[in-house]
Short mmCIF file of C-alpha atoms and ligand atoms in Angstrom, two decimals:
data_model
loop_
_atom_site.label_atom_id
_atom_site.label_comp_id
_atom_site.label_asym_id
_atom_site.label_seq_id
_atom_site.Cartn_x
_atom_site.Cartn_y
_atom_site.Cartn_z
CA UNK A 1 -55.71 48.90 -252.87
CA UNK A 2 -57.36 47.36 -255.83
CA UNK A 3 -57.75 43.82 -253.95
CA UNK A 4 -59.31 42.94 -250.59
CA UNK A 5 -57.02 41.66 -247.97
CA UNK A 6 -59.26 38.18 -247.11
CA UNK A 7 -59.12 37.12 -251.00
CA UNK A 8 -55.11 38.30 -250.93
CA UNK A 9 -54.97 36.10 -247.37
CA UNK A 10 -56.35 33.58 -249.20
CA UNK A 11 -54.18 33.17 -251.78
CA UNK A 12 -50.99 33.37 -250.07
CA UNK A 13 -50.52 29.54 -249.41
CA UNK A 14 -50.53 28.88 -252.88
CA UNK A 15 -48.33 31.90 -253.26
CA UNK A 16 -45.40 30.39 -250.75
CA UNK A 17 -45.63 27.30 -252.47
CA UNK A 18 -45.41 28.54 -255.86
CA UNK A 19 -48.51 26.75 -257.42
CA UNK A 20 -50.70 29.69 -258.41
CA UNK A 21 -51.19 30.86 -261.86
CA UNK A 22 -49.44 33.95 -262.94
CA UNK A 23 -52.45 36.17 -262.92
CA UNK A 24 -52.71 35.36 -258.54
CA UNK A 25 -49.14 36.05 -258.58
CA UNK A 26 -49.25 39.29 -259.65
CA UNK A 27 -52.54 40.19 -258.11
CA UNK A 28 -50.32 39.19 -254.57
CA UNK A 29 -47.03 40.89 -255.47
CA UNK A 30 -48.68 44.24 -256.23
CA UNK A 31 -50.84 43.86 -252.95
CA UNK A 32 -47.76 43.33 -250.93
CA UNK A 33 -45.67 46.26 -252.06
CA UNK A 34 -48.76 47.98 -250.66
CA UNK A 35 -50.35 46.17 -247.77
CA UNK A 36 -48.28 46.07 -244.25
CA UNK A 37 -50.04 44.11 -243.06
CA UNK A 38 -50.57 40.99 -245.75
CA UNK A 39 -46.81 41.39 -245.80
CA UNK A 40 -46.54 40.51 -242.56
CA UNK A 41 -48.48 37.61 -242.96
CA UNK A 42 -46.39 36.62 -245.93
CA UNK A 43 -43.17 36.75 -243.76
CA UNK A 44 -44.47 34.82 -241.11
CA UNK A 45 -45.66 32.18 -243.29
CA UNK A 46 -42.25 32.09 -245.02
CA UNK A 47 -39.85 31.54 -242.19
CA UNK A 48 -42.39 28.79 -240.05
CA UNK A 49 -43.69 30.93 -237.70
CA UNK A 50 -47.25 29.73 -238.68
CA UNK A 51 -46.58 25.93 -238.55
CA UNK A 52 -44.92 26.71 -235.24
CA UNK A 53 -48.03 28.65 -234.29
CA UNK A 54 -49.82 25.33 -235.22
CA UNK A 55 -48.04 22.40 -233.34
CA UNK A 56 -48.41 25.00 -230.06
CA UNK A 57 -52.12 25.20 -230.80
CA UNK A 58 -52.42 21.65 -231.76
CA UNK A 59 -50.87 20.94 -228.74
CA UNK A 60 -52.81 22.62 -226.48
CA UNK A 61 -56.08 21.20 -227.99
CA UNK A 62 -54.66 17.99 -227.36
CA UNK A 63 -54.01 18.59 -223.92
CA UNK A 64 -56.94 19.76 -222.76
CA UNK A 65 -58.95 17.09 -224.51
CA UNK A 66 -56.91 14.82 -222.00
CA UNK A 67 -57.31 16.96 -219.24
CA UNK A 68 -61.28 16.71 -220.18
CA UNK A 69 -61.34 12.85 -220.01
CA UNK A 70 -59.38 12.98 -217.06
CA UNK A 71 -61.81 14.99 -215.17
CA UNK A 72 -64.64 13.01 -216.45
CA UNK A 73 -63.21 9.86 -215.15
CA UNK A 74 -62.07 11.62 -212.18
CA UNK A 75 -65.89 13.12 -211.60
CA UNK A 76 -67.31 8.74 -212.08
CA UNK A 77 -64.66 8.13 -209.95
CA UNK A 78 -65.90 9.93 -206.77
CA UNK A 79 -69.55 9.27 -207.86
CA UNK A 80 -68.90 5.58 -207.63
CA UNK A 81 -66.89 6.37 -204.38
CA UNK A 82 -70.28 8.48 -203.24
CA UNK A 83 -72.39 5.66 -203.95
CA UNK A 84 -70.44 3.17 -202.19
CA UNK A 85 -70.51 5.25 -198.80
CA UNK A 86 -74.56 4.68 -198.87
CA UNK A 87 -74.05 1.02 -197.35
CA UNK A 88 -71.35 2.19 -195.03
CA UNK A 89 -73.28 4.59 -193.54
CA UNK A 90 -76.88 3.22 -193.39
CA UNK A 91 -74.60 -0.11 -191.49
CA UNK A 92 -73.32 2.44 -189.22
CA UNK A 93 -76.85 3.92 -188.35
CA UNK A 94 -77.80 0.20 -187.61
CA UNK A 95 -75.24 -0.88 -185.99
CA UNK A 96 -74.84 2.17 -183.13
CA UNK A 97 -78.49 1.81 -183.37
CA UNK A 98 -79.23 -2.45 -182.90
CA UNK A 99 -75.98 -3.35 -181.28
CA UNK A 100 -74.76 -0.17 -179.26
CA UNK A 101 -71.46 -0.65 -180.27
CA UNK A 102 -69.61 -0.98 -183.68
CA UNK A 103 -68.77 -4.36 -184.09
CA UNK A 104 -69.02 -5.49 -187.75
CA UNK A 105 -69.54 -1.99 -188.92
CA UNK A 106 -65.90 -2.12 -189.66
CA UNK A 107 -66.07 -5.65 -191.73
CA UNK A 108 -68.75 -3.66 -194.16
CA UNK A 109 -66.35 -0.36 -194.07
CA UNK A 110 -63.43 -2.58 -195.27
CA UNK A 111 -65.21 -4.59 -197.31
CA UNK A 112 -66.43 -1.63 -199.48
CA UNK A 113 -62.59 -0.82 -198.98
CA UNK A 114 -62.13 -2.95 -200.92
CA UNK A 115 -64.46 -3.13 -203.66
CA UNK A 116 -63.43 0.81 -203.77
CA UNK A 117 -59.79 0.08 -204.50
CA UNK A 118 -60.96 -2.20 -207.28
CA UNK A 119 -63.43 0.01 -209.18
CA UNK A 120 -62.69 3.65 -208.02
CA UNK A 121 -59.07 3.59 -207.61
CA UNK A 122 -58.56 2.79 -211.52
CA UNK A 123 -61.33 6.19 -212.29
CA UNK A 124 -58.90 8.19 -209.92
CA UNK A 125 -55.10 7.24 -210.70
CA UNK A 126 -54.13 8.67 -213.97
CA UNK A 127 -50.94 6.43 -214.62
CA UNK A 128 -49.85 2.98 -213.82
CA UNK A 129 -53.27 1.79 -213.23
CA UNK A 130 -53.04 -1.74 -212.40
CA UNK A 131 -50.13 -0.89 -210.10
CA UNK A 132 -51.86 1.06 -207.67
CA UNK A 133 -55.15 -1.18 -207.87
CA UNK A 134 -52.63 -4.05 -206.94
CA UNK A 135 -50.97 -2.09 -203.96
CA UNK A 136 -54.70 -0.81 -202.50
CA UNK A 137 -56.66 -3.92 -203.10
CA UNK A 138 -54.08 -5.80 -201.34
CA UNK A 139 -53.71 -3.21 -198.64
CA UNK A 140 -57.80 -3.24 -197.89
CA UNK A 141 -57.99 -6.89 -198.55
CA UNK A 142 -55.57 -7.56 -195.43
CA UNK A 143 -57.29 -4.95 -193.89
CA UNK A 144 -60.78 -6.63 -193.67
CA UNK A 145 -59.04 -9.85 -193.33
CA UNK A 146 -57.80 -7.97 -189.64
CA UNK A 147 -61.28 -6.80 -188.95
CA UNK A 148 -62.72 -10.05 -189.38
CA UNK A 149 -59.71 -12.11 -187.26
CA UNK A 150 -60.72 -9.33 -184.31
CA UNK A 151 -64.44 -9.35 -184.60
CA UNK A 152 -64.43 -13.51 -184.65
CA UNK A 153 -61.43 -13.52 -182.16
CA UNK A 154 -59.17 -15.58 -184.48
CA UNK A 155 -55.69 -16.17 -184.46
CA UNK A 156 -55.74 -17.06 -188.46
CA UNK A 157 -54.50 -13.50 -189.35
CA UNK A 158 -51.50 -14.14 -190.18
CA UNK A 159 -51.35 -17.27 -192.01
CA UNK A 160 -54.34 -15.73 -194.18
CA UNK A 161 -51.81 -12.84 -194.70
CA UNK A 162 -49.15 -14.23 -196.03
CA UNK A 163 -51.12 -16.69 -197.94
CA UNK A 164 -53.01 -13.94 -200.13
CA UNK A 165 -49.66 -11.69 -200.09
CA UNK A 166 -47.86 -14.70 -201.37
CA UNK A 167 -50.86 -15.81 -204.19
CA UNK A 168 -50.88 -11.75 -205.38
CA UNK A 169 -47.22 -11.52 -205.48
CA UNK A 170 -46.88 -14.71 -208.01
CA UNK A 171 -49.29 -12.81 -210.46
CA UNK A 172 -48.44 -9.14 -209.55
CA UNK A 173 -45.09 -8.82 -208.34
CA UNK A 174 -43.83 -8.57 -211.86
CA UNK A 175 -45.89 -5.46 -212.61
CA UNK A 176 -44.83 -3.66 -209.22
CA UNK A 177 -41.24 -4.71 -209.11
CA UNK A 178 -40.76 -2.81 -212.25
CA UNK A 179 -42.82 0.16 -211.47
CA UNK A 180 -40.59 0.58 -208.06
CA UNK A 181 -37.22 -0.35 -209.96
CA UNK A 182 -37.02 2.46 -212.36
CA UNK A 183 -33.19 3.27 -211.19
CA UNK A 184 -30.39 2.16 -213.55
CA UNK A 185 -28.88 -0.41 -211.26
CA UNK A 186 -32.15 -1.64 -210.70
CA UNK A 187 -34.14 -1.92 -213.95
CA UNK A 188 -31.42 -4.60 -215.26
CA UNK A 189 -32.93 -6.85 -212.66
CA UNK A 190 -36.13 -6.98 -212.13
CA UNK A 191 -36.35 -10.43 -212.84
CA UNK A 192 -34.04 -11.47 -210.00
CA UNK A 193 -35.70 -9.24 -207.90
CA UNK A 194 -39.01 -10.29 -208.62
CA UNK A 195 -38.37 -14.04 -207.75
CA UNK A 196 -36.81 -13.05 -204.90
CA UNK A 197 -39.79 -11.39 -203.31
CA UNK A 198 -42.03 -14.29 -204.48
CA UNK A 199 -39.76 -16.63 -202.59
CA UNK A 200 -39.63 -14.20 -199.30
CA UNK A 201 -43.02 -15.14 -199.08
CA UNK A 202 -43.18 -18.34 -199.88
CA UNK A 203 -40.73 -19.00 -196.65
CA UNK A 204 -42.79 -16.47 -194.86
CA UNK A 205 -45.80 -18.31 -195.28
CA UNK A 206 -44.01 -21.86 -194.73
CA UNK A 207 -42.73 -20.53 -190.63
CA UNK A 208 -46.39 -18.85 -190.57
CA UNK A 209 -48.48 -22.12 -190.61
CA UNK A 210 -45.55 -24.01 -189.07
CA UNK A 211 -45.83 -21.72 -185.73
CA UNK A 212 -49.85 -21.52 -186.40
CA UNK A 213 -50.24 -25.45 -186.56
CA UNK A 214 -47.71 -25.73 -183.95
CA UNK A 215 -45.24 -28.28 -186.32
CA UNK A 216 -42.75 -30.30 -184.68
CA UNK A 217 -38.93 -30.59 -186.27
CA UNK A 218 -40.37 -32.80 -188.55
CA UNK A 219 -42.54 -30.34 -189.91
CA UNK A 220 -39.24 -27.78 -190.46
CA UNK A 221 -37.50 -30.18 -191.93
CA UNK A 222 -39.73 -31.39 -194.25
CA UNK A 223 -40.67 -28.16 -195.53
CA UNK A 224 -37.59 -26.65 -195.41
CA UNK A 225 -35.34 -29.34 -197.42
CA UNK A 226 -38.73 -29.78 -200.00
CA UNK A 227 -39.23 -26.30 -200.93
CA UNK A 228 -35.56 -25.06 -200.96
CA UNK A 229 -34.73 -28.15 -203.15
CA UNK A 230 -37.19 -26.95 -205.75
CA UNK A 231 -36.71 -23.28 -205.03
CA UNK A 232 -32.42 -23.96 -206.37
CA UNK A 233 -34.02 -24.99 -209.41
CA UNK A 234 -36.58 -21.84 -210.25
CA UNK A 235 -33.51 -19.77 -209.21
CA UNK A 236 -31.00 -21.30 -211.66
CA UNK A 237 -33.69 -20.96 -214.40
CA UNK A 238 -34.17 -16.95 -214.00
CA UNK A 239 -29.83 -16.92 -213.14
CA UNK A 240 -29.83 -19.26 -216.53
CA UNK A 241 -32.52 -17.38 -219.06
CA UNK A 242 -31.25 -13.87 -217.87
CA UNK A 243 -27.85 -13.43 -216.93
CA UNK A 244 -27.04 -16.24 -220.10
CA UNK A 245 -24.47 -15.01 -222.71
CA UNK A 246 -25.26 -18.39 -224.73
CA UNK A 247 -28.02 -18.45 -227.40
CA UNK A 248 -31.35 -19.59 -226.96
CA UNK A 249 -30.95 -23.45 -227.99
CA UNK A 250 -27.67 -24.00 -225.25
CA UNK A 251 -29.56 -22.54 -222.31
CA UNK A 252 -32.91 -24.54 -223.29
CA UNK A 253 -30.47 -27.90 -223.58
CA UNK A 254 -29.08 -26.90 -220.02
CA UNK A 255 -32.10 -26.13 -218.41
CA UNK A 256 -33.74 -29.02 -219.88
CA UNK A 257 -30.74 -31.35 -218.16
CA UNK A 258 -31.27 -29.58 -215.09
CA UNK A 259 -34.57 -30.42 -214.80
CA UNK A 260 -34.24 -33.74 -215.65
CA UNK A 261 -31.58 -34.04 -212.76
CA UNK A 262 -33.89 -32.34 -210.36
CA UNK A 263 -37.41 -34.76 -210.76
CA UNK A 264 -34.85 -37.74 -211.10
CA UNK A 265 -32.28 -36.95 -208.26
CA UNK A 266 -35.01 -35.45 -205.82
CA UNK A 267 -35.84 -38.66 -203.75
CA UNK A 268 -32.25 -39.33 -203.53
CA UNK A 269 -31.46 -35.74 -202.23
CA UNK A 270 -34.43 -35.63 -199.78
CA UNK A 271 -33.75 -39.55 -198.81
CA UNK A 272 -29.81 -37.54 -197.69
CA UNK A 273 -31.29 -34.89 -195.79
CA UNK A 274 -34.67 -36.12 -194.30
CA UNK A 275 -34.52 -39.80 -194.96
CA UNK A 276 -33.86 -41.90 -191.87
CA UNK A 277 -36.35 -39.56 -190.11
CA UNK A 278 -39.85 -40.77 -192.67
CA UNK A 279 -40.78 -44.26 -192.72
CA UNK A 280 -41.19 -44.46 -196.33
CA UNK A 281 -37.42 -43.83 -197.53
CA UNK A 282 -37.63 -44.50 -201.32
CA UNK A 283 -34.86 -46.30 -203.01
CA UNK A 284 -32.29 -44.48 -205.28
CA UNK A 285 -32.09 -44.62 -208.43
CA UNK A 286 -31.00 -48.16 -208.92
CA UNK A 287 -31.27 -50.19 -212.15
CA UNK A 288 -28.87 -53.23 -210.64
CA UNK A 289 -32.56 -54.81 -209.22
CA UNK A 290 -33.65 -54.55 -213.11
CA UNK A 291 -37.25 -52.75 -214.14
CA UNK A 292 -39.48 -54.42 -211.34
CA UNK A 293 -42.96 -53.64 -211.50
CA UNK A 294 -43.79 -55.84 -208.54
CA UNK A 295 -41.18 -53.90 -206.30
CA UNK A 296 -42.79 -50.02 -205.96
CA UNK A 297 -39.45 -48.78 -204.63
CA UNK A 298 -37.62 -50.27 -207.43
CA UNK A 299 -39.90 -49.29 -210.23
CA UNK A 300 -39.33 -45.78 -209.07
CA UNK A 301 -36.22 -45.49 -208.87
CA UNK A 302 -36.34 -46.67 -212.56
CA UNK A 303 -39.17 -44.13 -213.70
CA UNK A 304 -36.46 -41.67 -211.96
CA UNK A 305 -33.40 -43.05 -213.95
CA UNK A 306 -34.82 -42.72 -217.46
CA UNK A 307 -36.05 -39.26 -216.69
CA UNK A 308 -32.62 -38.12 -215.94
CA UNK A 309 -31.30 -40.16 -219.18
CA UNK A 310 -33.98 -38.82 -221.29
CA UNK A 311 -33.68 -35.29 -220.44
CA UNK A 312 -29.78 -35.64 -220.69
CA UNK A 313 -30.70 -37.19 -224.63
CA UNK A 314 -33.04 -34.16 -225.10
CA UNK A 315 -30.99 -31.52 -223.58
CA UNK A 316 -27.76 -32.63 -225.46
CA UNK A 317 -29.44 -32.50 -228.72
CA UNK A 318 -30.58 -28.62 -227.80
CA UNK A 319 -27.33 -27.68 -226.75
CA UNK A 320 -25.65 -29.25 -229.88
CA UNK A 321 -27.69 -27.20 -231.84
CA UNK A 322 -27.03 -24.57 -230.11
CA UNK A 323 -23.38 -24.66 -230.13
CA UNK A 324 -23.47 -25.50 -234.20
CA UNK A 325 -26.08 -22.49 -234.54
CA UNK A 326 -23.21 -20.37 -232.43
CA UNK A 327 -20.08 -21.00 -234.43
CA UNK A 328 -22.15 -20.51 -238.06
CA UNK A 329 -23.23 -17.05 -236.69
CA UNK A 330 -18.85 -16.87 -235.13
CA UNK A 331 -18.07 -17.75 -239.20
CA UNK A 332 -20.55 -15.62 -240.44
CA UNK A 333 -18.95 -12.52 -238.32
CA UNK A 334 -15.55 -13.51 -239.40
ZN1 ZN B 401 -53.69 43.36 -247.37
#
């Protein structure tokens, strides 16, 4: 063999791809007819073996540079988990060793709980992070909440509860409701499902603090007719802004109207359920006593009126946009 196989090797790409001068070529050609083994090499590099070879390798490197970060984390993780123990313990050596008993051992244990969920728990997890810092910091937060209702003898557990479960959900619940509703039934309504839980809570914590302060029917009633009044209206909105098949501009006129009948019709509504029962029943809307400023009751109800007309103004103007945006597009298609 007149040429070394390394310099033949070397060549070869420029071979395949036909870019060599004439002098390479034949220096390769005549190597090949003799040299298995360069031939082989040839023929891999012809029919993509090598590229193939590549993306596996590439690949793998890739992987196991993940895998690498992954352990790191993992490994600051559990060192920031070790480091947190060092209060629990040296409060359990004092505690056995001051008060004979372990009291509020367990409000430093779930406290760190706590503080763990937030900074190791986001080392540990690998995917859907914030979900599983949501679910544990909750979890550990109620948790010392408990331990510090026993150890003070409370009976405020439970009204804290749903409180914080209630303030989390508003922010949070979109970000778990989707990671549970992965299904294909599910996924198209998360949104539905996601005011639906905040609500749940909402009425939890509402019967909560009416047993914990002990209300009387006035106290059910109130709350009751108040927050379902206003709860009709978020539910429309999400019924209105997802399931919609109108365009942008009609729902935004509708919801607009909606609202506008909501703030302006809500004394009237509440004076119909819960009126006779409050001293203070406001007047309706009423514009036959003219705009009275003297006369609070009056002047209300007139604030109320032109809240409902104005809305009505703004809300047709949307929608007749909407519907002359709609039939362009229906001309458009035609
Ligand atoms: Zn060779």
């Amino acid at each position: 063999m007149k040429y070394d196989c390394n310099v033949v090797k070397d060549l070869l790409p420029l071979y395949q791809d036909n870019i060599c001068s004439s002098t390479s070529k034949d220096i390769v050609e005549e190597h090949l007819r003799e040299c298995a083994d360069c031939k082989k090499v040839a023929e891999q590099m012809s029919d993509g073996t090598v590229e193939k070879t590549l993306t596996v390798e590439k690949n793998h490197v890739l992987e196991k540079h993940r895998k690498n970060v992954n352990r790191k984390t993992t490994t600051i993780g559990i060192a920031t988990a070790g480091i947190l123990m060092i209060p629990v313990i040296v409060c359990l050596i004092c505690n056995i060793a001051i008060g004979h008993a372990l009291d509020w051992f367990f409000i430093v244990l779930t406290a760190m709980l706590l503080v763990a969920s937030l900074i190791v728990v986001p080392f540990i997890v690998e995917k859907d992070r914030l979900v599983w810092v949501v679910l544990s910091a909750t979890g550990s937060l109620l948790l010392l909440l408990l331990t510090c209702c026993i150890y003070t003898r409370g009976d405020w557990f439970f009204v804290a509860a749903s409180g914080c479960i209630f303030g989390i959900s508003c922010i949070f619940s979109p970000f778990v409701v989707s990671f549970f509703c992965r299904g294909e039934k599910l996924k198209n309504h998360k949104a539905v499902l996601t005011i639906l839980w905040d609500i749940l809570w909402l009425y939890i914590l509402l019967v909560v603090c009416g047993i914990f302060v002990g209300g009387g029917s006035l106290y059910w009633e109130i709350s009751m007719t108040v927050t379902t009044y206003a709860i009709i209206l978020v539910c429309l909105f999400v019924v209105i802004i997802r399931y919609g098949r109108k365009n942008g501009w009609i729902k935004a006129g509708v919801l607009v109207i909606l609202t506008g009948l909501w703030i302006g019709l809500s004394n009237d509504v509440m004076n119909l359920f819960i009126g006779p029962k409050t001293a203070s029943s406001l007047k309706y809307v009423d514009l036959s006593k003219g705009f009275q400023i003297e006369n609070q009751a009056v002047f209300n109800a007139n604030i109320y009126f032109m809240v409902i007309a104005v809305s009505i103004f703004v809300g047709g103007i949307l929608t007749g946009i909407g519907i002359g945006k709609d039939k362009k597009e229906r001309k458009l298609q035609q």
